[in-house]
Amino acid sequence: MVNKMITNTTPETELERLFQAKIDAEQKIEPKDWMPDAYRQNLIRQMSQHAHSEVIGMQPEGNWITRAPSLRRKAVLLSKVQDEAGHGLYLYSATETLGISRAEMITALQTGTAKYASIFNYPTQTWGDMGAIGWLVDGAAICNQVSLQRTSYGPYARSMIRICKEESFHQRQGYQIMIELAHGTPAQKDMAQDSLNRFYWPSLMMFGPHDSESAHSARSMKWKIKRETNDDLRQKFIDQTVSQINYLGLEHPDKALEWNEERGHYDSSDLDWDEFYSVINGNGHCNRQRIQHHVKAHEDGAWVREATAAYNLKKEQRLARDAA
Ligand code: BYC
């Protein structure tokens, strides 16, 4: 156990050494522990963006709740979208333990200072897209989040454990939609193929830029905020998806895909990085629409926040009166 007494007079370099030793020993950093400001800011950045992704991620699927093909599908999709709201809430709460308020995070999202996952700026055009999102988008998210269960910040790691359990369920419901479509009529199979073709590449972009281009990876790996690199996680996802596509009897969208015996992995085409940067910088198909919708929902909900604040104030005043 790295458990040395920290006092107000401990020099900064010694604090940093103890902090890194704790991380190297696989101990979790908790909210009241000393941490370098850059660690705190990096976590706030990643965790708040993760929370925003969950919340904005409700929009593409929310678009299909009224058009789900059966009552059962509607109920399942509704539950999934509610789960995403829950994930956003755990993650906002976990981020608040680092000393930032929910209101500050929301402002950063709405003014474009904070990002959210690029994938949610692609439109959902068909019911097949609900299958592809559950299967590929939640599948990619799980790949990443399983490794984040071992992230060094305690509240983030713990939130990932519950989120991963729910995401696995989401992934299976998406894959089940794909199985039904892929084994259905020729028109349904075409729909499944079209969704796979459109969502495959943006799903690979969810893992972020190549390691050589990743601004935050080196420090995040040293601090064990990230446990695996962008390229390693992407490779894992590419490898695991091949047999899933085969089982569906669909064509793989990557015509250059080839097993590399020496590496023990599939070689694949590179991604369209111009598209990636264009989307993360606000110019994807749906960026403006997503933020406008968020702003409207936030404004429409103002009365709820005001009512809660008024109720809490009344409660505090009553408690103070009773105590007097
Ligand atoms: N999209 O240095 P890098 C879900 C940004 S939602 C947008 O590699 P890092 C679901 C990156 O932020 C689950 N931006 O960054 C919900 C940075 O910009 P800033 C979402 C991206 O942080 C509803 C810059 O590019 N999962 O499952 O080391 C329905 C340089 O990148 C993206 C998470 O959020 C991107 N794809 O690594 C269905 C996981 N990629 O901040 C499903 C948590 C990169 O300097 N996040 N950027 O302005 C992470 O693991 C990491 O933040 C990333 C990026 C791997 C995404």
Coordinates of C-alpha atoms and ligand atoms in Angstrom, one line a residue:
M1 CA 0.0 0.0 0.0
V2 CA 1.3 3.5 -0.8
N3 CA 0.1 5.2 2.2
K4 CA 2.3 8.0 3.3
M5 CA 1.1 10.9 5.4
I6 CA 0.3 14.0 3.3
T7 CA 0.3 17.4 5.0
N8 CA -0.1 21.0 3.9
T9 CA 3.7 21.4 3.8
T10 CA 4.4 18.3 1.6
P11 CA 6.3 19.8 -1.5
E12 CA 4.5 19.5 -4.8
T13 CA 7.1 17.2 -6.4
E14 CA 6.8 14.8 -3.5
L15 CA 3.0 14.8 -3.8
E16 CA 3.3 14.0 -7.5
R17 CA 5.7 11.2 -6.8
L18 CA 3.4 9.7 -4.2
F19 CA 0.4 10.2 -6.6
Q20 CA 2.2 8.3 -9.4
A21 CA 3.3 5.6 -7.0
K22 CA -0.3 5.0 -6.0
I23 CA -1.3 4.8 -9.6
D24 CA 1.5 2.4 -10.4
A25 CA 0.4 0.2 -7.5
E26 CA -3.1 0.0 -9.0
Q27 CA -4.7 1.9 -6.1
K28 CA -7.7 4.1 -7.0
I29 CA -7.6 7.9 -6.7
E30 CA -10.6 9.1 -4.8
P31 CA -12.3 12.6 -4.9
K32 CA -10.6 13.9 -1.7
D33 CA -7.1 12.6 -2.5
W34 CA -4.5 15.0 -3.7
M35 CA -4.1 15.0 -7.5
P36 CA -2.2 17.1 -10.0
D37 CA -4.4 19.8 -11.6
A38 CA -3.6 18.4 -15.1
Y39 CA -5.0 15.0 -14.0
R40 CA -8.1 16.6 -12.7
Q41 CA -8.7 18.7 -15.8
N42 CA -8.0 15.8 -18.1
L43 CA -10.5 13.7 -16.3
I44 CA -13.1 16.4 -16.3
R45 CA -12.6 16.7 -20.1
Q46 CA -12.9 13.0 -20.8
M47 CA -15.6 12.2 -18.3
S48 CA -17.8 15.1 -19.2
Q49 CA -17.5 14.3 -22.9
H50 CA -18.4 10.8 -22.1
A51 CA -21.5 12.0 -20.2
H52 CA -22.4 14.3 -23.1
S53 CA -22.1 11.4 -25.5
E54 CA -24.6 9.3 -23.6
V55 CA -27.1 12.2 -23.5
I56 CA -26.7 13.3 -27.1
G57 CA -26.7 9.6 -28.0
M58 CA -30.4 9.4 -27.0
Q59 CA -31.4 11.6 -30.0
P60 CA -30.6 9.3 -33.0
E61 CA -32.5 6.4 -31.4
G62 CA -35.2 8.6 -29.9
N63 CA -36.0 9.4 -33.5
W64 CA -37.3 5.8 -33.9
I65 CA -39.4 5.3 -30.8
T66 CA -42.6 6.3 -32.5
R67 CA -41.8 4.3 -35.5
A68 CA -40.6 1.0 -33.9
P69 CA -42.2 -1.9 -35.9
S70 CA -44.0 -3.5 -32.9
L71 CA -45.1 -2.8 -29.3
R72 CA -42.3 -5.0 -28.0
R73 CA -39.6 -3.2 -30.0
K74 CA -41.0 0.1 -28.9
A75 CA -40.8 -0.9 -25.2
V76 CA -37.3 -2.2 -25.6
L77 CA -36.0 0.9 -27.5
L78 CA -37.7 3.2 -24.9
S79 CA -35.9 1.3 -22.1
K80 CA -32.6 1.5 -23.9
V81 CA -32.9 5.2 -24.4
Q82 CA -33.8 5.7 -20.8
D83 CA -30.7 3.7 -19.8
E84 CA -28.6 6.1 -21.8
A85 CA -30.1 9.0 -19.8
G86 CA -29.1 7.1 -16.6
H87 CA -25.5 6.6 -17.9
G88 CA -25.3 10.4 -18.5
L89 CA -26.5 11.1 -15.0
Y90 CA -24.0 8.7 -13.3
L91 CA -21.2 10.2 -15.4
Y92 CA -22.2 13.8 -14.7
S93 CA -22.4 13.0 -10.9
A94 CA -19.0 11.2 -11.1
T95 CA -17.5 14.3 -12.9
E96 CA -19.0 16.7 -10.3
T97 CA -16.8 15.0 -7.6
L98 CA -13.8 16.7 -9.4
G99 CA -15.2 20.1 -8.6
I100 CA -17.1 21.2 -11.7
S101 CA -20.8 21.8 -11.7
R102 CA -23.4 20.2 -13.9
A103 CA -24.4 23.7 -15.2
E104 CA -20.8 24.4 -16.3
M105 CA -20.6 21.1 -18.1
I106 CA -23.9 21.8 -19.9
T107 CA -22.7 25.2 -21.0
A108 CA -19.5 23.7 -22.3
L109 CA -21.5 21.3 -24.4
Q110 CA -24.0 23.8 -25.7
T111 CA -21.3 26.4 -26.6
G112 CA -19.1 23.8 -28.4
T113 CA -16.2 23.9 -26.0
A114 CA -16.8 20.3 -25.0
K115 CA -17.1 17.5 -27.6
Y116 CA -19.3 14.4 -27.6
A117 CA -18.8 11.1 -29.6
S118 CA -18.7 11.8 -33.4
I119 CA -21.0 8.9 -34.1
F120 CA -24.1 10.7 -32.9
N121 CA -23.8 13.2 -35.7
Y122 CA -24.8 10.7 -38.3
P123 CA -28.5 10.5 -39.2
T124 CA -30.7 7.4 -38.4
Q125 CA -32.5 6.8 -41.7
T126 CA -34.0 3.3 -41.3
W127 CA -35.1 0.8 -38.6
G128 CA -31.9 -1.2 -39.6
D129 CA -29.9 1.7 -38.1
M130 CA -31.4 0.8 -34.7
G131 CA -29.9 -2.6 -35.1
A132 CA -26.6 -1.3 -36.3
I133 CA -26.3 1.3 -33.4
G134 CA -27.0 -1.3 -30.7
W135 CA -24.7 -3.8 -32.3
L136 CA -21.8 -1.7 -33.5
V137 CA -22.0 1.6 -31.6
D138 CA -22.8 0.0 -28.2
G139 CA -20.3 -2.8 -29.1
A140 CA -17.5 -0.3 -29.7
A141 CA -18.5 1.6 -26.6
I142 CA -18.2 -1.7 -24.6
C143 CA -14.8 -2.4 -26.0
N144 CA -13.6 0.9 -24.7
Q145 CA -15.6 0.9 -21.4
V146 CA -14.5 -2.5 -20.3
S147 CA -11.0 -1.2 -20.2
L148 CA -12.2 1.9 -18.4
Q149 CA -13.5 -0.3 -15.6
R150 CA -9.9 -0.3 -14.5
T151 CA -9.4 3.5 -14.9
S152 CA -7.4 5.1 -12.0
Y153 CA -10.2 7.4 -10.8
G154 CA -12.5 5.5 -8.4
P155 CA -15.9 7.1 -9.2
Y156 CA -15.3 6.8 -13.0
A157 CA -14.2 3.1 -12.7
R158 CA -17.2 2.2 -10.5
S159 CA -19.7 3.9 -12.9
M160 CA -18.2 2.0 -15.8
I161 CA -19.0 -1.4 -14.1
R162 CA -22.7 -0.7 -14.1
I163 CA -22.7 1.0 -17.5
C164 CA -21.0 -2.0 -19.1
K165 CA -23.6 -4.4 -17.8
E166 CA -26.4 -2.3 -19.4
E167 CA -24.4 -1.7 -22.6
S168 CA -24.0 -5.5 -23.1
F169 CA -27.8 -5.8 -23.0
H170 CA -28.1 -3.0 -25.5
Q171 CA -25.5 -4.6 -27.8
R172 CA -27.5 -7.9 -27.8
Q173 CA -30.8 -6.2 -28.6
G174 CA -29.1 -4.4 -31.6
Y175 CA -27.6 -7.7 -32.8
Q176 CA -30.9 -9.4 -32.5
I177 CA -32.6 -6.8 -34.7
M178 CA -29.8 -7.4 -37.2
I179 CA -30.3 -11.2 -37.1
E180 CA -34.0 -10.8 -37.8
L181 CA -33.4 -8.4 -40.7
A182 CA -30.5 -10.3 -42.2
H183 CA -32.5 -13.5 -42.1
G184 CA -35.7 -11.9 -43.3
T185 CA -37.0 -10.9 -46.7
P186 CA -34.5 -9.7 -49.4
A187 CA -35.6 -6.1 -48.7
Q188 CA -34.9 -6.5 -45.0
K189 CA -31.5 -8.0 -45.7
D190 CA -30.7 -5.1 -48.0
M191 CA -31.7 -2.7 -45.1
A192 CA -29.4 -4.5 -42.7
Q193 CA -26.5 -4.4 -45.2
D194 CA -27.1 -0.7 -45.9
S195 CA -27.1 0.1 -42.1
L196 CA -23.9 -1.9 -41.7
N197 CA -22.2 -0.1 -44.6
R198 CA -23.1 3.3 -43.1
F199 CA -22.4 2.7 -39.4
Y200 CA -19.3 0.5 -39.7
W201 CA -16.8 3.2 -40.5
P202 CA -18.1 5.9 -38.0
S203 CA -18.1 3.1 -35.3
L204 CA -14.4 2.6 -35.9
M205 CA -13.9 6.4 -35.5
M206 CA -15.4 6.2 -32.0
F207 CA -12.0 5.0 -30.8
G208 CA -10.4 8.3 -31.7
P209 CA -7.4 9.3 -33.9
H210 CA -4.4 7.0 -34.4
D211 CA -2.2 6.8 -31.4
S212 CA 0.4 8.9 -33.2
E213 CA -2.1 11.7 -33.6
S214 CA -3.7 11.4 -30.1
A215 CA -3.0 14.5 -28.1
H216 CA -4.0 13.1 -24.7
S217 CA -3.1 9.4 -24.9
A218 CA 0.5 9.5 -23.6
R219 CA -0.4 11.3 -20.3
S220 CA -3.7 9.4 -19.9
M221 CA -1.9 6.1 -20.2
K222 CA 0.8 7.2 -17.7
W223 CA -1.9 8.2 -15.2
K224 CA -3.9 5.0 -16.1
I225 CA -7.0 7.1 -17.0
K226 CA -6.9 5.2 -20.3
R227 CA -5.8 1.5 -20.0
E228 CA -5.5 0.7 -23.7
T229 CA -4.6 2.9 -26.6
N230 CA -7.1 4.1 -29.3
D231 CA -5.5 1.8 -32.0
D232 CA -5.4 -1.3 -29.8
L233 CA -9.0 -1.0 -28.8
R234 CA -10.0 -0.3 -32.5
Q235 CA -8.1 -3.4 -33.6
K236 CA -9.9 -5.5 -30.9
F237 CA -13.2 -4.3 -32.2
I238 CA -12.3 -4.9 -35.9
D239 CA -11.2 -8.5 -35.0
Q240 CA -14.3 -9.3 -33.0
T241 CA -16.8 -7.9 -35.6
V242 CA -15.6 -10.2 -38.5
S243 CA -17.3 -13.4 -37.2
Q244 CA -20.4 -11.4 -36.2
I245 CA -20.8 -10.1 -39.8
N246 CA -20.2 -13.6 -41.2
Y247 CA -22.9 -15.0 -38.9
L248 CA -25.4 -12.5 -40.3
G249 CA -24.4 -13.5 -43.8
L250 CA -23.7 -9.9 -44.7
E251 CA -20.9 -8.5 -46.8
H252 CA -18.0 -6.9 -44.9
P253 CA -17.8 -3.2 -45.8
D254 CA -14.0 -3.3 -45.8
K255 CA -12.9 -4.9 -49.0
A256 CA -9.3 -4.8 -48.0
L257 CA -9.8 -6.7 -44.8
E258 CA -7.3 -9.6 -44.5
W259 CA -6.1 -11.9 -41.7
N260 CA -2.5 -11.3 -40.9
E261 CA -1.1 -14.5 -39.4
E262 CA 2.1 -12.8 -38.2
R263 CA 0.3 -10.1 -36.2
G264 CA -2.6 -12.4 -35.2
H265 CA -5.0 -9.6 -36.2
Y266 CA -6.9 -8.5 -39.3
D267 CA -5.3 -5.8 -41.5
S268 CA -7.8 -3.3 -42.6
S269 CA -8.3 -0.1 -44.6
D270 CA -7.4 3.2 -43.0
L271 CA -10.3 5.5 -42.1
D272 CA -11.3 8.8 -43.7
W273 CA -9.7 11.1 -41.2
D274 CA -10.8 14.2 -43.0
E275 CA -14.4 13.1 -42.3
F276 CA -13.5 12.4 -38.7
Y277 CA -12.0 15.8 -38.0
S278 CA -14.8 17.5 -39.9
V279 CA -17.4 15.8 -37.7
I280 CA -15.6 16.4 -34.4
N281 CA -15.1 20.0 -35.3
G282 CA -18.8 20.6 -35.7
N283 CA -19.4 20.0 -39.4
G284 CA -21.1 16.5 -39.5
H285 CA -24.6 15.9 -40.9
C286 CA -26.4 16.5 -37.6
N287 CA -24.0 18.5 -35.3
R288 CA -26.1 21.7 -35.4
Q289 CA -29.4 19.8 -35.1
R290 CA -28.2 17.8 -32.1
I291 CA -27.1 20.9 -30.1
Q292 CA -30.2 22.9 -31.1
H293 CA -32.3 20.0 -29.8
H294 CA -30.4 19.8 -26.6
V295 CA -30.7 23.6 -26.0
K296 CA -34.5 23.5 -26.6
A297 CA -34.9 20.5 -24.3
H298 CA -32.8 22.2 -21.6
E299 CA -34.9 25.4 -21.9
D300 CA -38.1 23.5 -21.9
G301 CA -37.0 21.8 -18.6
A302 CA -36.1 25.1 -16.9
W303 CA -39.3 25.1 -14.9
V304 CA -38.5 21.7 -13.4
R305 CA -35.1 22.9 -12.2
E306 CA -36.7 26.1 -10.8
A307 CA -39.4 24.1 -9.0
T308 CA -36.8 21.7 -7.5
A309 CA -34.7 24.6 -6.3
A310 CA -37.8 26.4 -4.8
Y311 CA -38.9 23.1 -3.1
N312 CA -35.4 22.5 -1.7
L313 CA -35.3 26.1 -0.4
K314 CA -38.6 25.7 1.3
K315 CA -37.5 22.4 2.9
E316 CA -34.3 24.0 4.2
Q317 CA -36.3 27.0 5.6
R318 CA -38.7 24.6 7.3
L319 CA -35.9 22.5 8.8
A320 CA -34.2 25.7 10.1
R321 CA -37.5 26.9 11.6
D322 CA -38.0 23.6 13.3
A323 CA -34.5 23.5 14.7
A324 CA -34.8 27.1 16.1
Ligands
BYC1 N1 -15.7 11.7 -31.1 O1 -6.2 12.7 -27.8 P1 -7.4 11.9 -28.1 C1 -22.5 5.3 -25.9 C2 -11.4 14.1 -29.6 S1 -21.6 6.7 -25.7 C3 -15.5 13.0 -30.7 O2 -7.2 10.5 -28.6 P2 -8.7 11.0 -25.7 C4 -23.8 5.3 -26.4 C5 -10.9 14.0 -28.1 O3 -12.0 14.3 -27.2 C6 -20.0 6.2 -25.2 N2 -14.3 13.5 -30.3 O4 -8.5 12.0 -26.9 C7 -24.7 6.3 -26.0 C8 -9.9 15.1 -28.2 O5 -10.5 16.4 -28.2 P3 -10.4 17.5 -27.0 C9 -19.0 7.2 -25.5 C10 -13.3 12.6 -30.3 O6 -9.7 11.6 -24.8 C11 -26.0 6.4 -26.6 C12 -9.3 14.9 -29.6 O7 -10.3 14.3 -30.4 N3 -17.7 6.7 -25.0 O8 -21.9 4.3 -25.7 O9 -7.4 10.6 -25.2 C13 -26.4 5.4 -27.5 C14 -8.0 14.1 -29.6 O10 -8.2 12.7 -29.3 C15 -13.4 11.3 -30.7 C16 -16.8 7.5 -24.4 O11 -16.9 8.7 -24.4 C17 -14.7 10.8 -31.1 N4 -14.9 9.6 -31.5 O12 -9.3 9.7 -26.4 C18 -25.5 4.3 -27.8 C19 -15.6 6.8 -23.9 N5 -12.2 10.7 -30.6 O13 -11.1 16.8 -25.8 C20 -24.3 4.3 -27.3 C21 -14.7 7.7 -23.0 C22 -11.4 11.6 -30.1 O14 -8.9 17.7 -26.8 N6 -13.7 8.5 -23.8 N7 -12.0 12.8 -30.0 O15 -11.2 18.7 -27.4 C23 -12.6 7.9 -24.2 O16 -12.3 6.8 -24.0 C24 -11.6 8.9 -24.9 O17 -11.9 10.2 -24.6 C25 -11.5 8.7 -26.5 C26 -10.6 9.7 -27.1 C27 -11.0 7.3 -26.8 C28 -12.9 8.8 -27.1

